């Protein structure tokens, strides 16, 4: 269960070495946090990405939304979803699926239904 801690430690080492960050480095670390239920750390990494002006790709956003979903943070999941550009969200049904699932787990079916309708219901 300590993979997320190892991922954060490696992330810290990379930061100290001055390596140029890519979305994949963040994505791997956020995914490790998501799988460990560390939604707060995942969101902190999303904030670091914004500060470092690293684009948050769909894989990273999906992992962060899923971390919020797993932590019962449906509002934070929707906030992340809303910050994505419309074109990115529309091109990746996983983003819609993660946001819908977060609402569903929180018994927010009205919001989940609105998201489903907005997705066009395509393979979500």
PDB file of C-alpha atoms in Angstrom:
ATOM      1  CA  UNK A   1       0.000   0.000   0.000  1.00  0.00           C
ATOM      2  CA  UNK A   2       2.932   2.434   0.048  1.00  0.00           C
ATOM      3  CA  UNK A   3       3.136   2.946  -3.714  1.00  0.00           C
ATOM      4  CA  UNK A   4       1.651   6.438  -3.486  1.00  0.00           C
ATOM      5  CA  UNK A   5       4.261   7.425  -0.906  1.00  0.00           C
ATOM      6  CA  UNK A   6       7.045   6.089  -3.136  1.00  0.00           C
ATOM      7  CA  UNK A   7       5.552   7.955  -6.093  1.00  0.00           C
ATOM      8  CA  UNK A   8       5.489  11.221  -4.125  1.00  0.00           C
ATOM      9  CA  UNK A   9       9.051  10.632  -2.970  1.00  0.00           C
ATOM     10  CA  UNK A  10      10.209  10.050  -6.538  1.00  0.00           C
ATOM     11  CA  UNK A  11       8.279  13.140  -7.628  1.00  0.00           C
ATOM     12  CA  UNK A  12      10.108  15.160  -4.964  1.00  0.00           C
ATOM     13  CA  UNK A  13      13.485  13.841  -6.141  1.00  0.00           C
ATOM     14  CA  UNK A  14      12.668  14.768  -9.732  1.00  0.00           C
ATOM     15  CA  UNK A  15      11.713  18.269  -8.589  1.00  0.00           C
ATOM     16  CA  UNK A  16      15.039  18.718  -6.829  1.00  0.00           C
ATOM     17  CA  UNK A  17      16.990  17.553  -9.903  1.00  0.00           C
ATOM     18  CA  UNK A  18      15.390  20.214 -12.065  1.00  0.00           C
ATOM     19  CA  UNK A  19      13.918  17.767 -14.567  1.00  0.00           C
ATOM     20  CA  UNK A  20      11.389  19.249 -16.975  1.00  0.00           C
ATOM     21  CA  UNK A  21       7.948  18.042 -16.021  1.00  0.00           C
ATOM     22  CA  UNK A  22       5.554  16.423 -18.430  1.00  0.00           C
ATOM     23  CA  UNK A  23       1.931  15.475 -17.922  1.00  0.00           C
ATOM     24  CA  UNK A  24       2.956  11.806 -17.718  1.00  0.00           C
ATOM     25  CA  UNK A  25       5.060  12.381 -14.579  1.00  0.00           C
ATOM     26  CA  UNK A  26       2.117  14.066 -12.892  1.00  0.00           C
ATOM     27  CA  UNK A  27      -0.308  11.480 -14.221  1.00  0.00           C
ATOM     28  CA  UNK A  28       1.650   8.562 -12.758  1.00  0.00           C
ATOM     29  CA  UNK A  29       1.877  10.258  -9.371  1.00  0.00           C
ATOM     30  CA  UNK A  30      -1.779  11.331  -9.325  1.00  0.00           C
ATOM     31  CA  UNK A  31      -2.836   7.815 -10.340  1.00  0.00           C
ATOM     32  CA  UNK A  32      -0.826   6.350  -7.440  1.00  0.00           C
ATOM     33  CA  UNK A  33      -2.560   8.781  -5.072  1.00  0.00           C
ATOM     34  CA  UNK A  34      -5.948   7.920  -6.579  1.00  0.00           C
ATOM     35  CA  UNK A  35      -5.435   4.188  -6.071  1.00  0.00           C
ATOM     36  CA  UNK A  36      -4.451   4.813  -2.433  1.00  0.00           C
ATOM     37  CA  UNK A  37      -7.469   7.029  -1.747  1.00  0.00           C
ATOM     38  CA  UNK A  38      -5.278  10.106  -1.287  1.00  0.00           C
ATOM     39  CA  UNK A  39      -7.573  12.539  -3.083  1.00  0.00           C
ATOM     40  CA  UNK A  40      -6.193  15.597  -1.274  1.00  0.00           C
ATOM     41  CA  UNK A  41      -2.662  14.836  -2.451  1.00  0.00           C
ATOM     42  CA  UNK A  42      -3.950  14.240  -5.973  1.00  0.00           C
ATOM     43  CA  UNK A  43      -5.619  17.667  -5.975  1.00  0.00           C
ATOM     44  CA  UNK A  44      -2.474  19.255  -4.599  1.00  0.00           C
ATOM     45  CA  UNK A  45      -0.552  17.821  -7.559  1.00  0.00           C
ATOM     46  CA  UNK A  46      -3.134  19.258  -9.974  1.00  0.00           C
ATOM     47  CA  UNK A  47      -2.501  22.663  -8.359  1.00  0.00           C
ATOM     48  CA  UNK A  48       1.259  22.212  -8.764  1.00  0.00           C
ATOM     49  CA  UNK A  49       0.689  21.428 -12.440  1.00  0.00           C
ATOM     50  CA  UNK A  50      -1.185  24.694 -12.877  1.00  0.00           C
ATOM     51  CA  UNK A  51       1.557  26.632 -11.070  1.00  0.00           C
ATOM     52  CA  UNK A  52       4.224  25.051 -13.273  1.00  0.00           C
ATOM     53  CA  UNK A  53       2.097  25.629 -16.383  1.00  0.00           C
ATOM     54  CA  UNK A  54       2.024  21.933 -17.265  1.00  0.00           C
ATOM     55  CA  UNK A  55      -1.045  21.027 -19.307  1.00  0.00           C
ATOM     56  CA  UNK A  56      -3.432  18.694 -17.531  1.00  0.00           C
ATOM     57  CA  UNK A  57      -4.200  16.017 -20.133  1.00  0.00           C
ATOM     58  CA  UNK A  58      -7.234  13.751 -20.115  1.00  0.00           C
ATOM     59  CA  UNK A  59      -5.433  10.870 -18.381  1.00  0.00           C
ATOM     60  CA  UNK A  60      -4.306  13.121 -15.543  1.00  0.00           C
ATOM     61  CA  UNK A  61      -7.704  14.775 -15.234  1.00  0.00           C
ATOM     62  CA  UNK A  62      -9.445  11.405 -15.228  1.00  0.00           C
ATOM     63  CA  UNK A  63      -7.145  10.150 -12.446  1.00  0.00           C
ATOM     64  CA  UNK A  64      -7.762  13.285 -10.373  1.00  0.00           C
ATOM     65  CA  UNK A  65     -11.547  13.079 -10.861  1.00  0.00           C
ATOM     66  CA  UNK A  66     -11.443   9.395  -9.932  1.00  0.00           C
ATOM     67  CA  UNK A  67      -9.426  10.219  -6.807  1.00  0.00           C
ATOM     68  CA  UNK A  68     -12.168  12.663  -5.789  1.00  0.00           C
ATOM     69  CA  UNK A  69     -14.817  10.092  -6.648  1.00  0.00           C
ATOM     70  CA  UNK A  70     -13.141   7.451  -4.471  1.00  0.00           C
ATOM     71  CA  UNK A  71     -12.842   9.965  -1.649  1.00  0.00           C
ATOM     72  CA  UNK A  72     -16.532  10.881  -1.804  1.00  0.00           C
ATOM     73  CA  UNK A  73     -15.696  14.379  -3.044  1.00  0.00           C
ATOM     74  CA  UNK A  74     -18.220  14.713  -5.862  1.00  0.00           C
ATOM     75  CA  UNK A  75     -18.197  18.525  -5.764  1.00  0.00           C
ATOM     76  CA  UNK A  76     -14.436  18.613  -6.224  1.00  0.00           C
ATOM     77  CA  UNK A  77     -14.756  16.054  -9.031  1.00  0.00           C
ATOM     78  CA  UNK A  78     -17.253  18.326 -10.806  1.00  0.00           C
ATOM     79  CA  UNK A  79     -15.004  21.325 -10.254  1.00  0.00           C
ATOM     80  CA  UNK A  80     -12.146  19.499 -11.985  1.00  0.00           C
ATOM     81  CA  UNK A  81     -14.489  18.410 -14.755  1.00  0.00           C
ATOM     82  CA  UNK A  82     -15.644  21.989 -15.318  1.00  0.00           C
ATOM     83  CA  UNK A  83     -12.081  23.291 -15.643  1.00  0.00           C
ATOM     84  CA  UNK A  84     -11.381  21.016 -18.602  1.00  0.00           C
ATOM     85  CA  UNK A  85     -11.777  22.496 -22.004  1.00  0.00           C
ATOM     86  CA  UNK A  86     -14.999  21.401 -23.639  1.00  0.00           C
ATOM     87  CA  UNK A  87     -13.167  19.848 -26.576  1.00  0.00           C
ATOM     88  CA  UNK A  88     -11.065  17.625 -24.316  1.00  0.00           C
ATOM     89  CA  UNK A  89     -14.020  16.469 -22.253  1.00  0.00           C
ATOM     90  CA  UNK A  90     -16.091  15.724 -25.337  1.00  0.00           C
ATOM     91  CA  UNK A  91     -13.297  13.747 -26.943  1.00  0.00           C
ATOM     92  CA  UNK A  92     -12.803  11.450 -23.963  1.00  0.00           C
ATOM     93  CA  UNK A  93     -15.834   9.681 -22.557  1.00  0.00           C
ATOM     94  CA  UNK A  94     -13.760   8.495 -19.572  1.00  0.00           C
ATOM     95  CA  UNK A  95     -13.840  12.039 -18.198  1.00  0.00           C
ATOM     96  CA  UNK A  96     -17.634  12.102 -18.387  1.00  0.00           C
ATOM     97  CA  UNK A  97     -17.780   8.597 -16.939  1.00  0.00           C
ATOM     98  CA  UNK A  98     -15.621   9.481 -13.948  1.00  0.00           C
ATOM     99  CA  UNK A  99     -17.633  12.631 -13.220  1.00  0.00           C
ATOM    100  CA  UNK A 100     -20.936  10.757 -13.588  1.00  0.00           C
ATOM    101  CA  UNK A 101     -19.670   7.984 -11.314  1.00  0.00           C
ATOM    102  CA  UNK A 102     -18.626  10.508  -8.664  1.00  0.00           C
ATOM    103  CA  UNK A 103     -22.158  11.956  -8.675  1.00  0.00           C
ATOM    104  CA  UNK A 104     -23.732   8.506  -8.650  1.00  0.00           C
ATOM    105  CA  UNK A 105     -21.711   7.407  -5.614  1.00  0.00           C
ATOM    106  CA  UNK A 106     -22.856  10.542  -3.791  1.00  0.00           C
ATOM    107  CA  UNK A 107     -26.502   9.839  -4.702  1.00  0.00           C
ATOM    108  CA  UNK A 108     -26.577  12.977  -6.842  1.00  0.00           C
ATOM    109  CA  UNK A 109     -28.470  11.300  -9.663  1.00  0.00           C
ATOM    110  CA  UNK A 110     -29.891  14.577 -10.993  1.00  0.00           C
ATOM    111  CA  UNK A 111     -26.397  15.912 -11.655  1.00  0.00           C
ATOM    112  CA  UNK A 112     -25.278  12.536 -13.021  1.00  0.00           C
ATOM    113  CA  UNK A 113     -28.214  12.534 -15.429  1.00  0.00           C
ATOM    114  CA  UNK A 114     -27.395  16.061 -16.644  1.00  0.00           C
ATOM    115  CA  UNK A 115     -23.798  15.020 -17.301  1.00  0.00           C
ATOM    116  CA  UNK A 116     -24.968  11.898 -19.111  1.00  0.00           C
ATOM    117  CA  UNK A 117     -27.234  13.990 -21.336  1.00  0.00           C
ATOM    118  CA  UNK A 118     -24.418  16.482 -21.968  1.00  0.00           C
ATOM    119  CA  UNK A 119     -22.156  13.608 -23.048  1.00  0.00           C
ATOM    120  CA  UNK A 120     -24.683  12.586 -25.654  1.00  0.00           C
ATOM    121  CA  UNK A 121     -24.889   9.199 -23.915  1.00  0.00           C
ATOM    122  CA  UNK A 122     -22.104   7.916 -26.146  1.00  0.00           C
ATOM    123  CA  UNK A 123     -20.325   4.951 -24.581  1.00  0.00           C
ATOM    124  CA  UNK A 124     -20.333   6.453 -21.071  1.00  0.00           C
TER     125      UNK A 124
END
